[in-house]
mmCIF file of C-alpha atoms in Angstrom:
data_model
loop_
_atom_site.group_PDB
_atom_site.id
_atom_site.type_symbol
_atom_site.label_atom_id
_atom_site.label_comp_id
_atom_site.label_asym_id
_atom_site.label_seq_id
_atom_site.Cartn_x
_atom_site.Cartn_y
_atom_site.Cartn_z
ATOM 1 C CA MET A 513 -20.022 3.562 27.641
ATOM 2 C CA SER A 514 -18.833 0.614 29.655
ATOM 3 C CA VAL A 515 -15.317 0.285 31.034
ATOM 4 C CA GLN A 516 -14.681 -2.542 28.580
ATOM 5 C CA GLU A 517 -15.782 -0.410 25.611
ATOM 6 C CA ARG A 518 -13.627 2.496 26.768
ATOM 7 C CA LYS A 519 -10.579 0.229 27.138
ATOM 8 C CA GLN A 520 -11.167 -1.244 23.686
ATOM 9 C CA ARG A 521 -11.461 2.242 22.162
ATOM 10 C CA GLN A 522 -8.250 3.347 23.905
ATOM 11 C CA ARG A 523 -6.479 0.235 22.645
ATOM 12 C CA MET A 524 -7.570 0.951 19.072
ATOM 13 C CA GLU A 525 -6.438 4.575 19.419
ATOM 14 C CA ARG A 526 -2.997 3.423 20.636
ATOM 15 C CA GLU A 527 -2.708 1.031 17.690
ATOM 16 C CA ARG A 528 -3.609 3.816 15.250
ATOM 17 C CA LEU A 529 -1.014 6.048 16.915
ATOM 18 C CA ILE A 530 1.667 3.363 16.646
ATOM 19 C CA VAL A 531 0.915 2.738 12.965
ATOM 20 C CA ALA A 532 0.723 6.458 12.124
ATOM 21 C CA THR A 533 3.997 7.137 13.938
ATOM 22 C CA ALA A 534 5.738 4.228 12.219
ATOM 23 C CA ARG A 535 4.492 5.481 8.857
ATOM 24 C CA GLU A 536 5.647 9.005 9.491
ATOM 25 C CA LEU A 537 9.060 7.895 10.700
ATOM 26 C CA ALA A 538 9.493 5.495 7.764
ATOM 27 C CA GLU A 539 8.452 8.131 5.213
ATOM 28 C CA ARG A 540 10.907 10.652 6.676
ATOM 29 C CA GLN A 541 13.884 8.459 7.538
ATOM 30 C CA GLY A 542 13.281 5.025 6.016
ATOM 31 C CA TRP A 543 12.223 1.746 7.577
ATOM 32 C CA ASP A 544 15.634 1.205 9.197
ATOM 33 C CA ALA A 545 14.826 4.156 11.465
ATOM 34 C CA VAL A 546 11.657 2.450 12.709
ATOM 35 C CA THR A 547 12.493 0.540 15.866
ATOM 36 C CA THR A 548 10.244 -0.419 18.754
ATOM 37 C CA ARG A 549 12.409 1.670 21.077
ATOM 38 C CA ARG A 550 12.097 4.737 18.888
ATOM 39 C CA LEU A 551 8.359 4.237 18.430
ATOM 40 C CA ALA A 552 7.847 3.840 22.167
ATOM 41 C CA GLU A 553 9.740 7.082 22.768
ATOM 42 C CA ARG A 554 7.780 8.960 20.099
ATOM 43 C CA ILE A 555 4.349 7.824 21.233
ATOM 44 C CA GLU A 556 5.335 8.195 24.888
ATOM 45 C CA TYR A 557 4.428 4.681 25.906
ATOM 46 C CA SER A 558 6.706 1.982 27.215
ATOM 47 C CA GLN A 559 8.005 -0.743 24.940
ATOM 48 C CA PRO A 560 5.897 -3.361 26.799
ATOM 49 C CA VAL A 561 2.775 -1.348 25.899
ATOM 50 C CA LEU A 562 3.876 -1.311 22.265
ATOM 51 C CA TYR A 563 4.525 -5.062 22.396
ATOM 52 C CA SER A 564 1.033 -5.585 23.804
ATOM 53 C CA HIS A 565 -0.261 -4.342 20.427
ATOM 54 C CA PHE A 566 2.358 -5.674 17.998
ATOM 55 C CA ARG A 567 4.881 -8.464 18.507
ATOM 56 C CA GLY A 568 7.525 -6.442 16.708
ATOM 57 C CA LYS A 569 8.458 -4.378 13.709
ATOM 58 C CA ARG A 570 7.274 -7.040 11.270
ATOM 59 C CA GLU A 571 3.688 -6.785 12.516
ATOM 60 C CA ILE A 572 3.873 -2.989 12.435
ATOM 61 C CA ILE A 573 5.008 -3.163 8.797
ATOM 62 C CA GLY A 574 2.054 -5.470 8.130
ATOM 63 C CA ALA A 575 -0.369 -3.010 9.720
ATOM 64 C CA VAL A 576 1.071 -0.173 7.613
ATOM 65 C CA ALA A 577 0.772 -2.372 4.514
ATOM 66 C CA LEU A 578 -2.895 -3.113 5.165
ATOM 67 C CA GLU A 579 -3.679 0.547 5.758
ATOM 68 C CA GLY A 580 -1.729 1.529 2.650
ATOM 69 C CA ALA A 581 -3.414 -1.096 0.470
ATOM 70 C CA ALA A 582 -6.808 0.285 1.467
ATOM 71 C CA GLU A 583 -5.641 3.806 0.613
ATOM 72 C CA MET A 584 -4.238 2.673 -2.729
ATOM 73 C CA ALA A 585 -7.526 0.954 -3.616
ATOM 74 C CA LEU A 586 -9.405 4.162 -2.819
ATOM 75 C CA ALA A 587 -7.015 6.248 -4.916
ATOM 76 C CA VAL A 588 -7.281 3.896 -7.905
ATOM 77 C CA ARG A 589 -11.071 3.738 -7.685
ATOM 78 C CA ALA A 590 -11.369 7.517 -7.368
ATOM 79 C CA ALA A 591 -9.185 8.031 -10.422
ATOM 80 C CA THR A 592 -10.929 5.420 -12.554
ATOM 81 C CA SER A 593 -14.453 6.454 -11.581
ATOM 82 C CA ALA A 594 -13.862 9.900 -13.065
ATOM 83 C CA ALA A 595 -12.577 8.457 -16.370
ATOM 84 C CA ASP A 596 -14.767 7.921 -19.413
ATOM 85 C CA GLY A 597 -14.206 4.711 -21.352
ATOM 86 C CA PRO A 598 -11.824 1.762 -20.968
ATOM 87 C CA ARG A 599 -8.699 3.524 -22.275
ATOM 88 C CA ALA A 600 -9.196 6.526 -20.014
ATOM 89 C CA ARG A 601 -9.838 4.220 -17.018
ATOM 90 C CA VAL A 602 -6.683 2.191 -17.609
ATOM 91 C CA THR A 603 -4.624 5.360 -18.087
ATOM 92 C CA ALA A 604 -6.103 6.861 -14.912
ATOM 93 C CA LEU A 605 -5.397 3.623 -13.033
ATOM 94 C CA ALA A 606 -1.748 3.616 -14.127
ATOM 95 C CA ARG A 607 -1.263 7.269 -13.203
ATOM 96 C CA ALA A 608 -2.962 6.845 -9.821
ATOM 97 C CA TYR A 609 -0.899 3.759 -9.006
ATOM 98 C CA LEU A 610 2.398 5.419 -9.925
ATOM 99 C CA HIS A 611 1.419 8.600 -8.103
ATOM 100 C CA PHE A 612 0.584 6.616 -4.965
ATOM 101 C CA ALA A 613 3.945 4.821 -5.119
ATOM 102 C CA GLU A 614 5.786 8.125 -5.577
ATOM 103 C CA ARG A 615 3.917 9.967 -2.800
ATOM 104 C CA ASN A 616 4.131 7.115 -0.276
ATOM 105 C CA PRO A 617 7.441 5.298 -0.785
ATOM 106 C CA ALA A 618 7.643 3.766 2.704
ATOM 107 C CA VAL A 619 4.032 2.620 2.600
ATOM 108 C CA TYR A 620 4.588 1.230 -0.899
ATOM 109 C CA ASP A 621 7.599 -0.684 0.412
ATOM 110 C CA ALA A 622 5.529 -2.019 3.312
ATOM 111 C CA ILE A 623 2.913 -3.315 0.874
ATOM 112 C CA PHE A 624 5.194 -4.755 -1.807
ATOM 113 C CA GLN A 625 8.802 -5.020 -0.664
ATOM 114 C CA LEU A 626 9.054 -5.693 3.061
ATOM 115 C CA ASP A 627 8.049 -8.691 5.141
ATOM 116 C CA GLY A 628 4.998 -7.694 7.112
ATOM 117 C CA GLY A 629 3.992 -11.277 7.790
ATOM 118 C CA LEU A 630 1.051 -11.049 5.378
ATOM 119 C CA ALA A 631 -0.164 -13.717 2.975
ATOM 120 C CA TYR A 632 -0.358 -12.689 -0.679
ATOM 121 C CA ALA A 633 -2.215 -14.426 -3.505
ATOM 122 C CA ARG A 634 -3.684 -17.045 -1.192
ATOM 123 C CA GLU A 635 -7.047 -17.801 0.294
ATOM 124 C CA ASP A 636 -5.998 -16.296 3.645
ATOM 125 C CA THR A 637 -4.807 -13.021 2.095
ATOM 126 C CA PRO A 638 -6.130 -10.144 4.229
ATOM 127 C CA GLU A 639 -9.120 -8.321 2.780
ATOM 128 C CA PRO A 640 -7.379 -4.941 2.184
ATOM 129 C CA LEU A 641 -4.811 -6.668 -0.042
ATOM 130 C CA LYS A 642 -7.521 -8.543 -1.942
ATOM 131 C CA ASP A 643 -9.442 -5.303 -2.362
ATOM 132 C CA ALA A 644 -6.385 -3.458 -3.718
ATOM 133 C CA PHE A 645 -6.044 -6.147 -6.379
ATOM 134 C CA ALA A 646 -9.794 -5.980 -7.048
ATOM 135 C CA ALA A 647 -9.484 -2.227 -7.617
ATOM 136 C CA LEU A 648 -7.001 -2.965 -10.410
ATOM 137 C CA LEU A 649 -9.040 -5.852 -11.798
ATOM 138 C CA GLU A 650 -12.186 -3.709 -12.057
ATOM 139 C CA SER A 651 -10.660 -1.612 -14.834
ATOM 140 C CA LEU A 652 -8.119 -4.014 -16.287
ATOM 141 C CA GLY A 653 -10.416 -7.026 -16.554
ATOM 142 C CA GLU A 654 -12.504 -5.289 -19.201
ATOM 143 C CA VAL A 655 -9.469 -4.797 -21.478
ATOM 144 C CA ALA A 656 -7.769 -8.174 -21.019
ATOM 145 C CA GLY A 657 -8.755 -9.316 -24.485
ATOM 146 C CA ASP A 658 -10.342 -12.421 -25.889
ATOM 147 C CA GLY A 659 -9.055 -15.650 -24.418
ATOM 148 C CA VAL A 660 -7.006 -13.882 -21.731
ATOM 149 C CA HIS A 661 -7.887 -14.519 -18.112
ATOM 150 C CA PRO A 662 -8.691 -11.099 -16.553
ATOM 151 C CA GLY A 663 -6.863 -11.922 -13.312
ATOM 152 C CA LEU A 664 -3.734 -13.009 -15.143
ATOM 153 C CA PHE A 665 -3.796 -9.901 -17.322
ATOM 154 C CA THR A 666 -4.199 -7.747 -14.200
ATOM 155 C CA GLU A 667 -1.187 -9.455 -12.597
ATOM 156 C CA VAL A 668 0.979 -8.744 -15.649
ATOM 157 C CA PHE A 669 -0.157 -5.118 -15.941
ATOM 158 C CA TRP A 670 0.343 -4.639 -12.192
ATOM 159 C CA ALA A 671 3.832 -6.162 -12.435
ATOM 160 C CA ALA A 672 4.671 -3.668 -15.190
ATOM 161 C CA LEU A 673 3.420 -0.778 -13.034
ATOM 162 C CA HIS A 674 5.381 -2.080 -10.060
ATOM 163 C CA GLY A 675 8.514 -2.288 -12.188
ATOM 164 C CA LEU A 676 8.037 1.273 -13.423
ATOM 165 C CA ALA A 677 7.435 2.561 -9.893
ATOM 166 C CA THR A 678 10.418 0.710 -8.438
ATOM 167 C CA LEU A 679 12.873 1.507 -11.215
ATOM 168 C CA THR A 680 11.890 5.183 -11.369
ATOM 169 C CA ARG A 681 12.237 5.560 -7.617
ATOM 170 C CA ALA A 682 15.649 3.865 -7.689
ATOM 171 C CA GLY A 683 16.831 6.359 -10.317
ATOM 172 C CA ARG A 684 17.105 3.645 -12.978
ATOM 173 C CA LEU A 685 14.465 5.327 -15.170
ATOM 174 C CA PRO A 686 14.244 9.096 -15.699
ATOM 175 C CA PRO A 687 11.070 10.429 -14.029
ATOM 176 C CA GLU A 688 10.401 12.911 -16.832
ATOM 177 C CA ASP A 689 9.487 10.002 -19.138
ATOM 178 C CA THR A 690 6.848 8.523 -16.816
ATOM 179 C CA GLU A 691 3.914 9.778 -18.874
ATOM 180 C CA ALA A 692 5.391 8.334 -22.081
ATOM 181 C CA ARG A 693 5.821 4.987 -20.317
ATOM 182 C CA VAL A 694 2.194 5.053 -19.148
ATOM 183 C CA GLU A 695 1.010 5.757 -22.688
ATOM 184 C CA LEU A 696 3.167 2.958 -24.081
ATOM 185 C CA LEU A 697 1.944 0.538 -21.428
ATOM 186 C CA VAL A 698 -1.689 1.403 -22.062
ATOM 187 C CA ASN A 699 -1.371 1.395 -25.857
ATOM 188 C CA ARG A 700 0.654 -1.801 -26.180
ATOM 189 C CA LEU A 701 0.008 -4.038 -23.197
ATOM 190 C CA ALA A 702 -3.640 -3.188 -22.846
ATOM 191 C CA ALA A 703 -3.950 -2.954 -26.663
ATOM 192 C CA LEU A 704 -6.207 0.086 -26.438
#
Protein backbone atom coordinates (compact mmCIF):
# COMPACT_ATOMS: atom_id res chain seq x y z
CA MET A 1 0.00 0.00 0.00
CA SER A 2 1.37 3.37 -0.97
CA VAL A 3 1.66 6.29 1.43
CA GLN A 4 -1.08 8.08 -0.51
CA GLU A 5 -3.44 5.10 -0.20
CA ARG A 6 -2.74 4.79 3.52
CA LYS A 7 -3.42 8.50 4.07
CA GLN A 8 -6.66 8.27 2.10
CA ARG A 9 -7.77 5.24 4.14
CA GLN A 10 -6.94 7.05 7.40
CA ARG A 11 -8.88 10.09 6.23
CA MET A 12 -11.93 7.96 5.45
CA GLU A 13 -11.65 6.26 8.85
CA ARG A 14 -11.55 9.67 10.59
CA GLU A 15 -14.63 10.79 8.65
CA ARG A 16 -16.50 7.62 9.64
CA LEU A 17 -15.48 8.20 13.26
CA ILE A 18 -16.70 11.80 13.16
CA VAL A 19 -20.05 10.81 11.65
CA ALA A 20 -20.52 7.86 14.03
CA THR A 21 -19.67 10.02 17.04
CA ALA A 22 -22.02 12.79 15.92
CA ARG A 23 -24.79 10.23 15.44
CA GLU A 24 -24.25 8.68 18.83
CA LEU A 25 -24.15 12.04 20.58
CA ALA A 26 -27.25 13.27 18.74
CA GLU A 27 -29.20 10.08 19.51
CA ARG A 28 -28.31 10.32 23.20
CA GLN A 29 -28.50 14.06 23.83
CA GLY A 30 -30.04 15.68 20.75
CA TRP A 31 -28.49 17.67 17.93
CA ASP A 32 -27.96 20.73 20.14
CA ALA A 33 -25.34 18.70 22.02
CA VAL A 34 -23.37 18.10 18.81
CA THR A 35 -20.74 20.80 18.50
CA THR A 36 -17.41 20.70 16.71
CA ARG A 37 -15.65 21.27 20.03
CA ARG A 38 -17.42 18.36 21.66
CA LEU A 39 -16.83 16.10 18.66
CA ALA A 40 -13.15 16.99 18.58
CA GLU A 41 -12.87 16.13 22.28
CA ARG A 42 -14.72 12.83 21.86
CA ILE A 43 -12.74 11.62 18.86
CA GLU A 44 -9.50 12.95 20.35
CA TYR A 45 -8.54 15.07 17.38
CA SER A 46 -8.14 18.81 17.24
CA GLN A 47 -10.88 21.01 15.86
CA PRO A 48 -8.70 21.91 12.83
CA VAL A 49 -8.52 18.19 11.97
CA LEU A 50 -12.31 17.98 12.21
CA TYR A 51 -12.65 21.07 10.02
CA SER A 52 -10.35 19.47 7.45
CA HIS A 53 -13.11 16.88 6.94
CA PHE A 54 -16.28 18.94 7.43
CA ARG A 55 -16.72 22.71 7.27
CA GLY A 56 -19.04 22.60 10.26
CA LYS A 57 -22.02 21.01 11.91
CA ARG A 58 -24.21 21.47 8.84
CA GLU A 59 -21.98 19.22 6.74
CA ILE A 60 -21.83 16.66 9.55
CA ILE A 61 -25.64 16.62 9.66
CA GLY A 62 -25.61 16.10 5.89
CA ALA A 63 -23.21 13.16 6.20
CA VAL A 64 -25.43 11.60 8.89
CA ALA A 65 -28.47 12.15 6.66
CA LEU A 66 -26.86 10.39 3.71
CA GLU A 67 -25.79 7.46 5.85
CA GLY A 68 -29.24 7.28 7.42
CA ALA A 69 -31.04 7.44 4.08
CA ALA A 70 -29.02 4.47 2.86
CA GLU A 71 -29.91 2.56 6.04
CA MET A 72 -33.58 3.44 5.70
CA ALA A 73 -33.62 2.23 2.08
CA LEU A 74 -32.09 -1.07 3.18
CA ALA A 75 -34.62 -1.47 5.99
CA VAL A 76 -37.57 -0.76 3.69
CA ARG A 77 -36.30 -3.12 1.00
CA ALA A 78 -35.62 -5.88 3.53
CA ALA A 79 -39.13 -5.56 4.94
CA THR A 80 -40.86 -5.43 1.57
CA SER A 81 -38.85 -8.26 0.01
CA ALA A 82 -40.18 -10.66 2.64
CA ALA A 83 -43.81 -9.63 2.01
CA ASP A 84 -46.14 -11.49 -0.33
CA GLY A 85 -48.39 -9.35 -2.51
CA PRO A 86 -48.92 -5.60 -2.90
CA ARG A 87 -50.93 -5.08 0.30
CA ALA A 88 -48.40 -6.95 2.43
CA ARG A 89 -45.53 -5.00 0.80
CA VAL A 90 -47.15 -1.62 1.45
CA THR A 91 -47.95 -2.59 5.04
CA ALA A 92 -44.38 -3.83 5.56
CA LEU A 93 -43.03 -0.61 4.03
CA ALA A 94 -45.12 1.55 6.38
CA ARG A 95 -44.10 -0.46 9.44
CA ALA A 96 -40.41 -0.43 8.48
CA TYR A 97 -40.45 3.31 7.83
CA LEU A 98 -42.14 4.11 11.14
CA HIS A 99 -39.89 1.69 13.00
CA PHE A 100 -36.80 3.32 11.48
CA ALA A 101 -38.04 6.78 12.51
CA GLU A 102 -38.75 5.57 16.05
CA ARG A 103 -35.43 3.74 16.48
CA ASN A 104 -33.29 6.52 14.99
CA PRO A 105 -34.86 9.87 15.90
CA ALA A 106 -31.69 11.97 15.48
CA VAL A 107 -30.85 10.34 12.16
CA TYR A 108 -34.46 10.80 11.03
CA ASP A 109 -34.20 14.48 11.95
CA ALA A 110 -30.94 14.77 10.01
CA ILE A 111 -32.63 13.32 6.92
CA PHE A 112 -35.95 15.17 7.07
CA GLN A 113 -35.90 18.05 9.54
CA LEU A 114 -32.46 19.63 9.80
CA ASP A 115 -30.41 21.59 7.29
CA GLY A 116 -27.59 19.36 6.19
CA GLY A 117 -26.92 21.37 3.06
CA LEU A 118 -28.37 18.64 0.83
CA ALA A 119 -30.52 19.09 -2.26
CA TYR A 120 -33.88 17.32 -2.21
CA ALA A 121 -36.18 16.58 -5.14
CA ARG A 122 -33.75 18.03 -7.67
CA GLU A 123 -31.43 16.69 -10.30
CA ASP A 124 -28.41 17.19 -8.01
CA THR A 125 -29.99 15.29 -5.10
CA PRO A 126 -27.36 12.93 -3.65
CA GLU A 127 -27.75 9.29 -4.63
CA PRO A 128 -28.57 7.93 -1.13
CA LEU A 129 -31.55 10.29 -0.91
CA LYS A 130 -32.74 9.32 -4.40
CA ASP A 131 -32.35 5.66 -3.49
CA ALA A 132 -34.38 6.06 -0.27
CA PHE A 133 -37.22 7.50 -2.34
CA ALA A 134 -36.78 4.71 -4.91
CA ALA A 135 -37.13 2.14 -2.12
CA LEU A 136 -40.56 3.61 -1.35
CA LEU A 137 -41.52 3.92 -5.01
CA GLU A 138 -40.71 0.26 -5.70
CA SER A 139 -43.65 -0.90 -3.58
CA LEU A 140 -45.94 2.11 -3.74
CA GLY A 141 -45.76 2.62 -7.50
CA GLU A 142 -47.57 -0.66 -8.11
CA VAL A 143 -50.57 0.44 -6.01
CA ALA A 144 -50.87 4.06 -7.16
CA GLY A 145 -53.99 3.32 -9.17
CA ASP A 146 -55.11 4.09 -12.67
CA GLY A 147 -54.31 7.58 -13.86
CA VAL A 148 -52.20 8.39 -10.79
CA HIS A 149 -48.54 9.17 -11.31
CA PRO A 150 -46.56 6.63 -9.20
CA GLY A 151 -44.04 9.24 -8.04
CA LEU A 152 -46.77 11.63 -6.93
CA PHE A 153 -48.60 8.85 -5.09
CA THR A 154 -45.34 7.87 -3.38
CA GLU A 155 -44.79 11.48 -2.27
CA VAL A 156 -48.27 11.65 -0.73
CA PHE A 157 -47.96 8.27 1.01
CA TRP A 158 -44.48 9.22 2.26
CA ALA A 159 -45.82 12.55 3.55
CA ALA A 160 -48.51 10.66 5.48
CA LEU A 161 -45.87 8.35 6.99
CA HIS A 162 -43.69 11.32 7.86
CA GLY A 163 -46.63 13.02 9.56
CA LEU A 164 -47.40 9.89 11.57
CA ALA A 165 -43.76 9.48 12.59
CA THR A 166 -43.36 13.14 13.56
CA LEU A 167 -46.65 13.51 15.40
CA THR A 168 -46.25 10.24 17.30
CA ARG A 169 -42.73 11.15 18.37
CA ALA A 170 -43.90 14.60 19.51
CA GLY A 171 -46.56 12.97 21.70
CA ARG A 172 -49.38 14.38 19.56
CA LEU A 173 -50.60 10.89 18.61
CA PRO A 174 -50.76 7.96 21.05
CA PRO A 175 -48.16 5.34 20.06
CA GLU A 176 -50.46 2.44 20.94
CA ASP A 177 -52.62 3.28 17.90
CA THR A 178 -49.76 3.15 15.38
CA GLU A 179 -50.80 -0.20 13.94
CA ALA A 180 -54.40 0.98 13.45
CA ARG A 181 -53.08 4.06 11.64
CA VAL A 182 -50.93 1.89 9.36
CA GLU A 183 -53.92 -0.29 8.52
CA LEU A 184 -56.08 2.76 7.81
CA LEU A 185 -53.37 4.32 5.65
CA VAL A 186 -52.88 1.13 3.66
CA ASN A 187 -56.60 0.38 3.31
CA ARG A 188 -57.72 3.89 2.39
CA LEU A 189 -54.86 5.79 0.80
CA ALA A 190 -53.42 2.85 -1.05
CA ALA A 191 -56.96 1.51 -1.67
CA LEU A 192 -55.88 -2.07 -1.04
